Coordinates of C-alpha atoms in Angstrom, one line a residue:
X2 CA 15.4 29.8 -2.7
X3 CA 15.5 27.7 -5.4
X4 CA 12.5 29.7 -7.3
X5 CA 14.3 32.9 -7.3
X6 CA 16.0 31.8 -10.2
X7 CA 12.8 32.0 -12.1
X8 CA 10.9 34.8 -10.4
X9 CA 14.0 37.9 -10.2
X10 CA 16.3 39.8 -12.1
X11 CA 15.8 41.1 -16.3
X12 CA 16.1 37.8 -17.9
X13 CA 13.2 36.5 -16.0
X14 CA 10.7 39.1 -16.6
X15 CA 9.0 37.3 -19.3
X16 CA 8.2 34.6 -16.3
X17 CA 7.3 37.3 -14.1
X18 CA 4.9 38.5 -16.2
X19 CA 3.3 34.6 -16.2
X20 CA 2.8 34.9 -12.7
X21 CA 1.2 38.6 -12.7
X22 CA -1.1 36.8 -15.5
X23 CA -1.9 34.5 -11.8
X24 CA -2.3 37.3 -10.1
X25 CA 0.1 37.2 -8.0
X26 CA 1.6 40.2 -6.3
X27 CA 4.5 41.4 -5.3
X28 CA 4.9 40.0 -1.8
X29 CA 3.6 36.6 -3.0
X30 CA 6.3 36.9 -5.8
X31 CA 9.0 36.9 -2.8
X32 CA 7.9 33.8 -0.7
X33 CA 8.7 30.4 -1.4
X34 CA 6.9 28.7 -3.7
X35 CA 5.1 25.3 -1.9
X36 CA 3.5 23.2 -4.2
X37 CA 0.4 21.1 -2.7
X38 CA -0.4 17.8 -4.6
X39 CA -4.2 16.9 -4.6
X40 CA -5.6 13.5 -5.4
X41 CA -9.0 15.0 -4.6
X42 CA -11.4 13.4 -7.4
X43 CA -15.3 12.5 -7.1
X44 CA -14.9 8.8 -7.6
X45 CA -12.8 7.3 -5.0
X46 CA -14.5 7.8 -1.3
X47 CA -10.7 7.9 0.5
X48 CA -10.4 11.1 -1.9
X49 CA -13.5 12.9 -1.8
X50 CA -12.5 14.9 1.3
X51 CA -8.9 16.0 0.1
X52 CA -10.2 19.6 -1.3
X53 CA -10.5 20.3 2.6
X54 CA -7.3 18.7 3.7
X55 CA -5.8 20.7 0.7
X56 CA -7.5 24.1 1.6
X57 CA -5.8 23.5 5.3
X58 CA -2.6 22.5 3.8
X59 CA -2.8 25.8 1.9
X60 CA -3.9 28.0 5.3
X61 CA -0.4 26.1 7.2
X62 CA 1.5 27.1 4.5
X63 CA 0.2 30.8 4.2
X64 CA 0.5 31.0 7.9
X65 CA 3.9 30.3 7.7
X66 CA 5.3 32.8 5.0
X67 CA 5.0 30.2 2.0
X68 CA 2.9 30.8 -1.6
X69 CA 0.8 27.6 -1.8
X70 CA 0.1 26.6 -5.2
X71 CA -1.8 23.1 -6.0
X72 CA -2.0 20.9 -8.6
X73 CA -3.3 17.7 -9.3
X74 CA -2.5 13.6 -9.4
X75 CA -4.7 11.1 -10.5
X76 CA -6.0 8.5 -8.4
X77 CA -7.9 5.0 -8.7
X78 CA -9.9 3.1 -6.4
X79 CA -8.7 0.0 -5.9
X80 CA -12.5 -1.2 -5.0
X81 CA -14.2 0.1 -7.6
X82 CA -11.4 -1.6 -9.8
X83 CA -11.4 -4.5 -8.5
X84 CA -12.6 -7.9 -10.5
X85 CA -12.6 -6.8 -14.1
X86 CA -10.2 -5.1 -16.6
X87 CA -9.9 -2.5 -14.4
X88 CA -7.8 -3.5 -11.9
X89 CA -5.1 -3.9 -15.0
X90 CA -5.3 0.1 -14.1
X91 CA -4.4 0.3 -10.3
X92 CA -0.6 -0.3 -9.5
X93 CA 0.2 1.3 -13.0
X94 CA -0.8 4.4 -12.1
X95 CA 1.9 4.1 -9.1
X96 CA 4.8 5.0 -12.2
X97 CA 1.8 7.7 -13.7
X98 CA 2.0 9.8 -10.2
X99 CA 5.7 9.6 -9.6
X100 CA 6.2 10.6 -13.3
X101 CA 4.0 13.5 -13.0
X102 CA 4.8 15.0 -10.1
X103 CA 8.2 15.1 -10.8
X104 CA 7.6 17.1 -14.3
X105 CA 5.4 19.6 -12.2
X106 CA 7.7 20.4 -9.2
X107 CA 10.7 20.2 -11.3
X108 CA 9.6 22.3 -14.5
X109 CA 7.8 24.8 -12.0
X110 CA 10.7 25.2 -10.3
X111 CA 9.0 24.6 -6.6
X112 CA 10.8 25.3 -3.6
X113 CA 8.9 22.8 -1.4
X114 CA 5.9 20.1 -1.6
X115 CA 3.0 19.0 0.8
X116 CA 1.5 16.3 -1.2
X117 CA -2.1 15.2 0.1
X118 CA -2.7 11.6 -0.9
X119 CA -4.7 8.5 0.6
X120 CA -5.5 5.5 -1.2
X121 CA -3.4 2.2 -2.6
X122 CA -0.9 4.0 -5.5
X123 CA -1.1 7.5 -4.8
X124 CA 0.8 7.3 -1.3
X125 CA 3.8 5.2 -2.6
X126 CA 4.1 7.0 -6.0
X127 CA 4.3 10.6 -4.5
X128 CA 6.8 9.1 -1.6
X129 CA 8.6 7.8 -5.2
X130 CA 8.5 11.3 -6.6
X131 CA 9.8 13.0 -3.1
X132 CA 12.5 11.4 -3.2
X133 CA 13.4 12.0 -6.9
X134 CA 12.7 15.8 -6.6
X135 CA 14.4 15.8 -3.1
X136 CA 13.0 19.4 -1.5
X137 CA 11.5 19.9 1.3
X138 CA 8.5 17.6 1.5
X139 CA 5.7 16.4 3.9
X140 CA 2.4 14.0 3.4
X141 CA -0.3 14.5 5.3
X142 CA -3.4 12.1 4.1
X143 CA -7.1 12.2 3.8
X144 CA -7.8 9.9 6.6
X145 CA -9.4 6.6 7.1
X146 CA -12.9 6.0 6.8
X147 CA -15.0 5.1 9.6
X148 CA -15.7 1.9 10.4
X149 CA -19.1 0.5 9.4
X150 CA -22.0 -1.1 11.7
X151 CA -24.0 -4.2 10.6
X152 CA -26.2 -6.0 13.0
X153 CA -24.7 -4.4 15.9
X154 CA -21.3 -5.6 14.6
X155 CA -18.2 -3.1 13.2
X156 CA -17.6 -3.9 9.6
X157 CA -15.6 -2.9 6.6
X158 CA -14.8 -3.7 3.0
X159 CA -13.6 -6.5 3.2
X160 CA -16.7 -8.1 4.8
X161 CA -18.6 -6.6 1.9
X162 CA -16.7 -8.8 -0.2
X163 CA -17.2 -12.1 2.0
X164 CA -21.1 -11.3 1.6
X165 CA -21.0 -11.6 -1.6
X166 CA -19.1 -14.8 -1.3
X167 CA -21.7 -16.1 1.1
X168 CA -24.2 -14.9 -0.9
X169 CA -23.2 -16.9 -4.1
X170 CA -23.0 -19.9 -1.9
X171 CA -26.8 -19.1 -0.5
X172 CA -25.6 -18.7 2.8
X173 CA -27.0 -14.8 3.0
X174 CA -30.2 -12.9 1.4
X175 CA -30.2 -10.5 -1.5
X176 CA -32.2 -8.3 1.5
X177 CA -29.0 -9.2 3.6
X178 CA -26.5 -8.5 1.2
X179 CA -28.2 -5.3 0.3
X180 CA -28.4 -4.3 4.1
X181 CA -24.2 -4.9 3.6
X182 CA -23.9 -2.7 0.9
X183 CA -25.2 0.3 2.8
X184 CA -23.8 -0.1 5.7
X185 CA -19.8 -1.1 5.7
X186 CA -18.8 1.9 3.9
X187 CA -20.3 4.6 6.3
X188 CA -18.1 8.0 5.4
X189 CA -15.6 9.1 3.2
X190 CA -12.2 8.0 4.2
X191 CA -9.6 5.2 3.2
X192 CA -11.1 1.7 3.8
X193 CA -11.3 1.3 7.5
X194 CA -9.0 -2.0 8.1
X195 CA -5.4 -2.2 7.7
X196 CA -5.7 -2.7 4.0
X197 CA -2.9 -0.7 1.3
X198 CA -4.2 2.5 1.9
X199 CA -3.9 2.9 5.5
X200 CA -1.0 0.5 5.6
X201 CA 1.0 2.9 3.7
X202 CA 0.0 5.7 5.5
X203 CA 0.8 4.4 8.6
X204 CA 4.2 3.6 7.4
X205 CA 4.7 7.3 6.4
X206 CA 4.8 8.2 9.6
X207 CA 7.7 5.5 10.4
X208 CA 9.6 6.9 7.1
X209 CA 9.1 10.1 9.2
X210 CA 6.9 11.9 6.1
X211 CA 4.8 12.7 7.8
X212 CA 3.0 14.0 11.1
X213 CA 1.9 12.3 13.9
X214 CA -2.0 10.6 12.9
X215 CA -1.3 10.9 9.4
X216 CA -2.0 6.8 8.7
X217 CA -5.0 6.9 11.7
X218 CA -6.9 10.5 12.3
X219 CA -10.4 9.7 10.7
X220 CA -11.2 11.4 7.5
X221 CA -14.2 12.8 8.9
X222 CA -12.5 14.1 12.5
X223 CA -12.1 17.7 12.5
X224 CA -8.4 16.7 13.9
X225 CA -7.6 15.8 10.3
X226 CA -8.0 19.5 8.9
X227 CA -5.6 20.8 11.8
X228 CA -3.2 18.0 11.3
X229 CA -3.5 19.5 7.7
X230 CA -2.6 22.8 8.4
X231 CA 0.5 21.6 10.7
X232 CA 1.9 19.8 7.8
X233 CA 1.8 23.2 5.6
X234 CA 3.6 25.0 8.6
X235 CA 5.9 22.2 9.1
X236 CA 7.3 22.0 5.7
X237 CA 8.1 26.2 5.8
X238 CA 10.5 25.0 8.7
X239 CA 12.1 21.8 7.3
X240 CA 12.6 24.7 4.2
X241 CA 14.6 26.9 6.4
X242 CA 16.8 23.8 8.2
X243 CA 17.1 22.9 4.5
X244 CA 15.9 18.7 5.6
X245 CA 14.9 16.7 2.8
X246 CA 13.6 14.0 2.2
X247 CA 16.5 11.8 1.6
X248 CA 17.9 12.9 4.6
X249 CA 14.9 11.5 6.7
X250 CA 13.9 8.2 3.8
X251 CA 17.5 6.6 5.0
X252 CA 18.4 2.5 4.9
X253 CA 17.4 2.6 8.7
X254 CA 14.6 4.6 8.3
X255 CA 12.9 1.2 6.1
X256 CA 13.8 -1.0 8.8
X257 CA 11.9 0.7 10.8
X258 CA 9.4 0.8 8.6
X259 CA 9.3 -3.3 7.7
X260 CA 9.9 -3.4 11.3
X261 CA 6.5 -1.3 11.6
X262 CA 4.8 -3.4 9.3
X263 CA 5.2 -6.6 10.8
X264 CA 4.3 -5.6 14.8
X265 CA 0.9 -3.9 12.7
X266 CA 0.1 -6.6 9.7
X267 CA 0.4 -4.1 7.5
X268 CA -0.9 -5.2 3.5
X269 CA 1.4 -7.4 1.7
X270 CA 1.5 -4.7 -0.7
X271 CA 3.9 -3.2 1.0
X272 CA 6.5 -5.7 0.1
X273 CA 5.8 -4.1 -3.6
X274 CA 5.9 -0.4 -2.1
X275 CA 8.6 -0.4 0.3
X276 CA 11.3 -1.3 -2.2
X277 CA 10.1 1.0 -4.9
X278 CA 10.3 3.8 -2.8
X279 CA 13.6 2.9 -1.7
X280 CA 14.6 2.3 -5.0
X281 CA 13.9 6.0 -5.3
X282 CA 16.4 6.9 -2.7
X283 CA 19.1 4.7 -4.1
X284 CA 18.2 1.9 -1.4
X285 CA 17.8 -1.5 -3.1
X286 CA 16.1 -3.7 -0.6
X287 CA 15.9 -7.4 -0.6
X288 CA 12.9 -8.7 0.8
X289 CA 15.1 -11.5 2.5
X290 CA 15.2 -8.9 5.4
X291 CA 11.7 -9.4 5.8
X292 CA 11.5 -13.0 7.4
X293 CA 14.9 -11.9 9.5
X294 CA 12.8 -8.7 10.8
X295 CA 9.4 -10.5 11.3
X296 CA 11.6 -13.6 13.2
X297 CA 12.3 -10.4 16.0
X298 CA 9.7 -8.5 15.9
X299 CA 6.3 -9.5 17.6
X300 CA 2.7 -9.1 15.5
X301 CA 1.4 -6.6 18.2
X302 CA -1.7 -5.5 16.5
X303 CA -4.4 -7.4 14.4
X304 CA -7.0 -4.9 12.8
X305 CA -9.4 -6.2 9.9
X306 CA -9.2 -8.3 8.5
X307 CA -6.8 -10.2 10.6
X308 CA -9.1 -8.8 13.3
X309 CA -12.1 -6.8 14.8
X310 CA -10.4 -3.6 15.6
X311 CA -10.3 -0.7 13.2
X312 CA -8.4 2.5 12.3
X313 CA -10.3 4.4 14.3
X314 CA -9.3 1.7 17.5
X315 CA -5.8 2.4 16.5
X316 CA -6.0 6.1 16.4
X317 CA -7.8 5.7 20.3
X318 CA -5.1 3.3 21.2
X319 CA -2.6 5.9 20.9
X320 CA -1.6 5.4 16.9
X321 CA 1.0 4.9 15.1
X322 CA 3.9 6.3 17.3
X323 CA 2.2 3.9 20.1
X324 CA 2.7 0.9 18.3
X325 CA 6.4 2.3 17.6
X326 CA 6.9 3.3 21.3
X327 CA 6.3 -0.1 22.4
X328 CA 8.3 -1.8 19.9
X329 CA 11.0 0.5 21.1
X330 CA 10.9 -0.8 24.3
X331 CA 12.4 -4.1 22.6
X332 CA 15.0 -2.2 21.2
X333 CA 13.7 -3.1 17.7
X334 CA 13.9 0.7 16.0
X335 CA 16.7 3.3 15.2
X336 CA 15.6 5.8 17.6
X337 CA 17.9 8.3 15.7
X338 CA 16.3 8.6 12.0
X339 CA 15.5 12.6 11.6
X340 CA 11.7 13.2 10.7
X341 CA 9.7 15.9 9.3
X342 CA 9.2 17.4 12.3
X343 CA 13.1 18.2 12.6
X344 CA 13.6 15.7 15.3
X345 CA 14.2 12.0 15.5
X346 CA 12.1 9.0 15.9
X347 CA 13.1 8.6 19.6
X348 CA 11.9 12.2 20.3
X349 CA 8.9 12.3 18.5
X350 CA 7.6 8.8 20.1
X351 CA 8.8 9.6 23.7
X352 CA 5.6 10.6 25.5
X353 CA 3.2 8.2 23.0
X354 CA 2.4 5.4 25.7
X355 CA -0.2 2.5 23.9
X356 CA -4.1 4.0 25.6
X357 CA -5.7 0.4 24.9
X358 CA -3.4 -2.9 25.4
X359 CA -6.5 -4.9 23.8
X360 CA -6.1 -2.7 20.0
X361 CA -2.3 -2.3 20.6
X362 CA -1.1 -5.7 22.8
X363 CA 2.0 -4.8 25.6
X364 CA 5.3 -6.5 23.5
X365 CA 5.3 -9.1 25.9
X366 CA 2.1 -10.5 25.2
X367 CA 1.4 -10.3 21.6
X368 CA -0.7 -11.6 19.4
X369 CA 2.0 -13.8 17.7
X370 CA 6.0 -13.6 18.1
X371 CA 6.5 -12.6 14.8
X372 CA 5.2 -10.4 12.4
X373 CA 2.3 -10.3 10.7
X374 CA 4.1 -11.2 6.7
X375 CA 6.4 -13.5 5.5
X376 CA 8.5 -14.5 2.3
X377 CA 8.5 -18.0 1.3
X378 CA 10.8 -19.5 -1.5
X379 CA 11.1 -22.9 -3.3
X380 CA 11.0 -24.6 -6.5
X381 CA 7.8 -22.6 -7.3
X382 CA 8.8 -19.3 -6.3
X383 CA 12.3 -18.8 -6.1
X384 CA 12.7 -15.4 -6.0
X385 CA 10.1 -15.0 -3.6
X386 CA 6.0 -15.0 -2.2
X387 CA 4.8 -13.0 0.2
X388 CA 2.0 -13.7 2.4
X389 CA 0.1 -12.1 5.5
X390 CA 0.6 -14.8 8.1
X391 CA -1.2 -13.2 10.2
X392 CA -4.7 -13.7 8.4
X393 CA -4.3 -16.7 8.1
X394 CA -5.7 -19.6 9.8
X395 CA -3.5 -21.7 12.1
X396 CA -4.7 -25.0 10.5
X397 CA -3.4 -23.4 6.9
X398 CA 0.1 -22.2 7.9
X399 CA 1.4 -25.5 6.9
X400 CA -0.6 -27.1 3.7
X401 CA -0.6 -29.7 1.1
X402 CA -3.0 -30.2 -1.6
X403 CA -4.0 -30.5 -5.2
X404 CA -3.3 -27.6 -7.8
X405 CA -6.3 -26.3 -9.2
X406 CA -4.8 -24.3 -12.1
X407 CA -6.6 -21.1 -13.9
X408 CA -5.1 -19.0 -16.7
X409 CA -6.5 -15.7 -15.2
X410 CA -8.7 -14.1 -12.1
X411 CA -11.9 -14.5 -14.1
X412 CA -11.6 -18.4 -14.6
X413 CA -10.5 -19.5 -11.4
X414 CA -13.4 -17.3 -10.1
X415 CA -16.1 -18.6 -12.6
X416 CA -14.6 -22.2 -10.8
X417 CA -14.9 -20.8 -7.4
X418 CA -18.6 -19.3 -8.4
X419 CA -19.6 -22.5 -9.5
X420 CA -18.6 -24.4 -6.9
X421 CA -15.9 -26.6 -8.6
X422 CA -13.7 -25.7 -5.6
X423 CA -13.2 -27.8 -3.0
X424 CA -11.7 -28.2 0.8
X425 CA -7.9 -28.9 -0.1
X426 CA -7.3 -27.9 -2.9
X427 CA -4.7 -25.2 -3.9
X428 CA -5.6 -22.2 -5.9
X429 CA -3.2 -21.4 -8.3
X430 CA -3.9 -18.3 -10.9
X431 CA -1.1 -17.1 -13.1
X432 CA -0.6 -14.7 -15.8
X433 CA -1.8 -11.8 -13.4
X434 CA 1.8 -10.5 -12.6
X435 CA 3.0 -7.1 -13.4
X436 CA 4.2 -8.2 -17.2
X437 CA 1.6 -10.8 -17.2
X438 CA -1.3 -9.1 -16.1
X439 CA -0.5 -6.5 -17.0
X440 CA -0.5 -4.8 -14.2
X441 CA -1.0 -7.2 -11.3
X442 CA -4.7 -7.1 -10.4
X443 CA -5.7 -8.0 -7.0
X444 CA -7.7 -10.9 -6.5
X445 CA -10.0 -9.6 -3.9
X446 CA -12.6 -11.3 -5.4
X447 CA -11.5 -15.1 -5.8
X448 CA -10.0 -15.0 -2.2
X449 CA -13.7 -12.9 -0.5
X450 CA -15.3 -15.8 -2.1
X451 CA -13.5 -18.7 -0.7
X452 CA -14.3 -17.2 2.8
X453 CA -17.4 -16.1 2.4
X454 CA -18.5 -20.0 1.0
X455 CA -16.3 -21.3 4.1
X456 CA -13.2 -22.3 2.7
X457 CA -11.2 -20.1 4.2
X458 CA -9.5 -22.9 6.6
X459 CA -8.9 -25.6 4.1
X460 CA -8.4 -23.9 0.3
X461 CA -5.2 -22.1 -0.3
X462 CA -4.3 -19.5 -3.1
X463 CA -1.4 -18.9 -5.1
X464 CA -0.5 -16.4 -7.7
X465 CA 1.9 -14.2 -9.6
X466 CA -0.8 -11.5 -9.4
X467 CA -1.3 -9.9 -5.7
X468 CA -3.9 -9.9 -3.0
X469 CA -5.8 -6.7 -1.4
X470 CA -5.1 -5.6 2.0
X471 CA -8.5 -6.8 2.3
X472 CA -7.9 -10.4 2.0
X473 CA -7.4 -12.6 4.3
X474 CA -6.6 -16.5 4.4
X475 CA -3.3 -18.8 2.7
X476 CA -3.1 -16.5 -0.3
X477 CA 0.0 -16.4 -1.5
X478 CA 0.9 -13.4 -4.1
X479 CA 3.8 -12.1 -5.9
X480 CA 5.0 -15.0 -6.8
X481 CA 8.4 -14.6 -8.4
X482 CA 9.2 -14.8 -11.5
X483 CA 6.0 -14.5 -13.1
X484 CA 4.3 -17.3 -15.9
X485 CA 5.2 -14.8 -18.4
X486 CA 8.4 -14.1 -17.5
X487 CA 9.4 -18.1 -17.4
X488 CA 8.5 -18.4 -13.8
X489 CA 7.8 -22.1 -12.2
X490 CA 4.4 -21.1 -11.7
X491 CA 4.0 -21.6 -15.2
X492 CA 4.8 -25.1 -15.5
X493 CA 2.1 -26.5 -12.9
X494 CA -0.1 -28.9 -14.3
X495 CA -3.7 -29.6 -12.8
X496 CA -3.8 -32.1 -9.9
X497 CA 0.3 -31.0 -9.0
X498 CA 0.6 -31.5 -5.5
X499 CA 1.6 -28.2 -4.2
X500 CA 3.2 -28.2 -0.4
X501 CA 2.8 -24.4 1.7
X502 CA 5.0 -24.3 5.1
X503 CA 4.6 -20.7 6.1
X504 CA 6.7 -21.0 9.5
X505 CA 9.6 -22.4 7.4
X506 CA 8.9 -20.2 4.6
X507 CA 8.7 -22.8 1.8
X508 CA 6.3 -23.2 -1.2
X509 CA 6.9 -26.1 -3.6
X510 CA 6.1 -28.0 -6.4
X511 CA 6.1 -31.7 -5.3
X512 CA 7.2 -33.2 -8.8
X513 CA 10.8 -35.0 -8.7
X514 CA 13.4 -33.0 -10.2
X515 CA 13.7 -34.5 -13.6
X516 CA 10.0 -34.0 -14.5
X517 CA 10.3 -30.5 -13.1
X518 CA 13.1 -29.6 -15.4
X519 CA 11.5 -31.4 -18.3
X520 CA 9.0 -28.7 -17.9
X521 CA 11.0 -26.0 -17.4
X522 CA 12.6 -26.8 -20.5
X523 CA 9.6 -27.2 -22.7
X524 CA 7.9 -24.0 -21.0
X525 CA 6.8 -21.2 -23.3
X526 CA 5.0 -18.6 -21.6
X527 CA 1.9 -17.3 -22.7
X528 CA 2.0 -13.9 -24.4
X529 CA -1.1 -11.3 -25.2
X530 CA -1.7 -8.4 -27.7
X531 CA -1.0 -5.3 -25.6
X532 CA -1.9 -1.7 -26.4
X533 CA -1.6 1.6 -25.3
X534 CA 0.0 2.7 -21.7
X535 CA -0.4 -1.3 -20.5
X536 CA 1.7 -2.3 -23.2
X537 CA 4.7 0.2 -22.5
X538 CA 4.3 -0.7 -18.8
X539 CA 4.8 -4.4 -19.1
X540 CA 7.2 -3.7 -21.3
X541 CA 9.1 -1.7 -18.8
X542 CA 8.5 -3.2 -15.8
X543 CA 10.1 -5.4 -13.6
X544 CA 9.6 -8.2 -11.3
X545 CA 7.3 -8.1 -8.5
X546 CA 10.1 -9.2 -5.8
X547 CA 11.8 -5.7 -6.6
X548 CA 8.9 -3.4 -6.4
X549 CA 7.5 -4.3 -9.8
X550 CA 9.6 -0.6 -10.7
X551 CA 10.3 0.3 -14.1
X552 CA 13.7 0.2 -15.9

């Protein structure tokens, strides 16, 4: 075991004598040492509950001859932060999680890891860290929140949001908005749609991290503590067949998973997670495969906000290995990728036939032929958007309108608040990428208000920032490069027609080619006065069609 070498023989009896200071005995001395990483905190809800998914983590392992020993990761709540400085704070702490967890498995010398996250950054940054630190390793999440009930109707965050929207516009009551507020966040839990959170969870499973339910079994099902404790037994046996995690996070094993992605709708965060997790693994992804896999593989499933149907609908319909069992039947997965459970994909999905075609639609009839995201280049992105085609509205797959230009989120939503925005137009907020931003806040709250006033069929958005899993609607994020980086994006002027052709993947910038390179030349991008961590990150980091990673 790789912690022997810092638990036995004379010249490690000063560190022995650390670990008596623990308390440990003897017997616990011999086992293997399986670190737990918690993101438990008492300020995000999808986190609140992890102390009990930890303390069953810690019985599985126990049960199966390991010494648990847990400690801590940060987390943020992407809600919470959302719509103020804040939100500068989210996908940084991505790099803050990987970082830290792979100075406390490495420096402690652990022989194995069950790390226990759930919401937006703290699922992609310990995937990161797994597959730096490359032991034996399993997730197992908190869980997704139940869904919440408004006037006999299931709700969730992101119709929280569109309230507010509605209610700037006065088409909803402070008593109605209110009502809202207490009722579409019903439990503890990851935010009940297919937003970030769950997205990636769900995708773990598909990487093979982790167990079966780990992106769908309800925070608040007791199912969730037993899952739990089979991921702390399961990682004692991937420990003695010596499987890890590079051996199970291969090329394939990411097709899958963007294969995954588009037959669910997953977040279009994804496109920022996926390759920074395979970047990790020494797999450089270009998100050019994405349109190729969503042109095969059908949008199967349309949960909120695409849709009406919730986590807890998936988890009934038969889950995540459902969806992947159908897809299967297409011949669309590598059957053969090796999992955490020690077998492969093909075994592990075998006997998972889809419980309800209405949540999970038969492959023959889905909801659309291809997936649920798509890449779109052009003069003003041409290293890439990404979008989630499937929220949006047919009428606004193919669009062409005015550019309504804003400097940052808080302009174009004082515009949008006072009603300066109008049917048409297009969107466009720069200076929100990762150097930009910093930090590339989601602009849940320009894109909630647009629907929620009405707009949500005839008003696009565009930005080098990036959109919640929340959003729905032509919102068009990551664009690539960024205004501060030199990006096209930078150049458009107010009243630029701007022309959106999801179906052929196209976004540009209808200005003829000599007045577009006029600009370009001229261009200087904008620069602010940075401190502390934000100004080492954007410093660092690099574009969002790679992952935003950092060199």
């Amino acid at each position: 075991m790789k912690s022997d070498a810092i638990k036995f023989g004379a010249n490690n009896a000063a560190h022995r004598s650390l670990f008596h200071a623990l308390g440990w005995t003897e017997e616990e001395m011999h086992k293997p040492i399986v670190g737990i990483v918690s993101s438990q905190n008492e300020i995000v809800p999808g986190h609140m509950n992890i102390d009990k998914v930890v303390d069953a983590v810690r019985l599985g392992v126990a049960e199966a001859g390991g010494m648990p020993v847990v400690f801590p990761a940060i987390a943020v709540c992407d809600g919470i932060a959302m719509g103020h400085e804040g939100m500068k704070y989210s996908l940084v702490t991505r790099d803050l999680i990987s970082d830290s967890t792979e100075c406390m498995a490495l420096a402690h010398g652990f022989d194995a890891l069950v790390m226990v996250p759930n919401c937006d950054k703290n699922v992609p940054g310990l995937l990161m860290a797994a597959a730096r630190i490359n032991v034996p390793t399993v997730v197992v999440s908190g869980g997704p929140m139940l869904a919440g009930h408004v006037d006999g109707c299931k709700t969730s965050l992101s119709s929280m949001f569109e309230a507010q929207g509605a209610y700037t516009a006065g088409k909803m009551s402070a008593e109605a908005l209110e009502d809202y507020a207490r009722r579409v966040c019903p439990t503890c839990g990851s935010c009940s749609g297919m937003y970030t959170a769950n997205s990636m969870n769900c995708l773990t499973e598909v990487l093979g991290m982790g167990l079966r339910g780990n992106g769908t079994i309800p925070a608040v099902y007791s199912a969730r503590l037993e899952l739990a404790k089979h991921a702390g037994m399961a990682v004692m046996e991937m420990l003695r067949r010596d499987i890890r995690p590079r051996d199970i996070m291969t090329e394939a094993a990411f097709r899958n998973a963007l294969t995954v992605d588009m037959a669910l709708g997953c977040s279009t965060n994804t496109m920022l997670h996926v390759p920074a997790i395979a970047h990790e693994c020494g797999i450089e992804l270009d998100l050019g495969i994405a349109n190729d896999i969503s042109s095969k593989t059908p949008n199967i499933c349309h949960l909120a906000p695409a849709g009406r149907t919730y986590m807890e609908d998936l988890d009934a319909a038969g889950g995540v290995y459902a969806v992947m069992n159908e897809l299967s039947k297409a011949g669309l997965l590598d059957l053969g990728c090796m999992t955490v459970t020690g077998k492969t994909v093909g075994e592990n999905i075998a006997d998972c036939p889809v419980i309800d075609h209405e949540t999970i639609r038969p492959i023959d009839d889905p909801f659309s032929p291809t997936g649920g995201i798509a890449v779109l280049r052009g003069n003003l992105a041409p290293d890439g958007a990404v979008v989630k085609r499937s929220a949006v509205a047919p009428e606004m797959l193919v669009h062409e309108g005015p550019a309504r230009v804003f400097e940052s989120e808080e302009e174009a939503q004082a515009a949008i608040d006072a009603g300066k925005i109008k049917p048409g137009d297009v969107v466009v907020i720069r200076y929100e990428g990762p150097k930009g931003g910093p930090g590339m806040r989601e602009m849940l709250n320009p894109t909630s208000a647009i629907m929620g006033m009405g707009l949500g069929e005839s008003v696009a958005l565009i930005t080098d920032g990036r959109f919640s899993g929340a959003t729905r609607g032509a919102c068009l994020g990551h664009v690539s490069p960024e205004a501060a980086s030199g990006g096209p994006i930078g150049i458009v002027q107010e009243g630029d027609t701007i022309a959106i052709d999801i179906p052929n993947h196209t976004v540009d910038l209808k200005i003829d080619q000599a007045e577009f390179d006029r600009r370009m030349a001229a261009f200087e991008p904008r620069h602010k006065e940075l401190s502390g961590y934000l100004a080492r990150y954007a410093a660092l980091v690099s574009s969002g069609a790679t992952g935003a990673v950092l060199s």
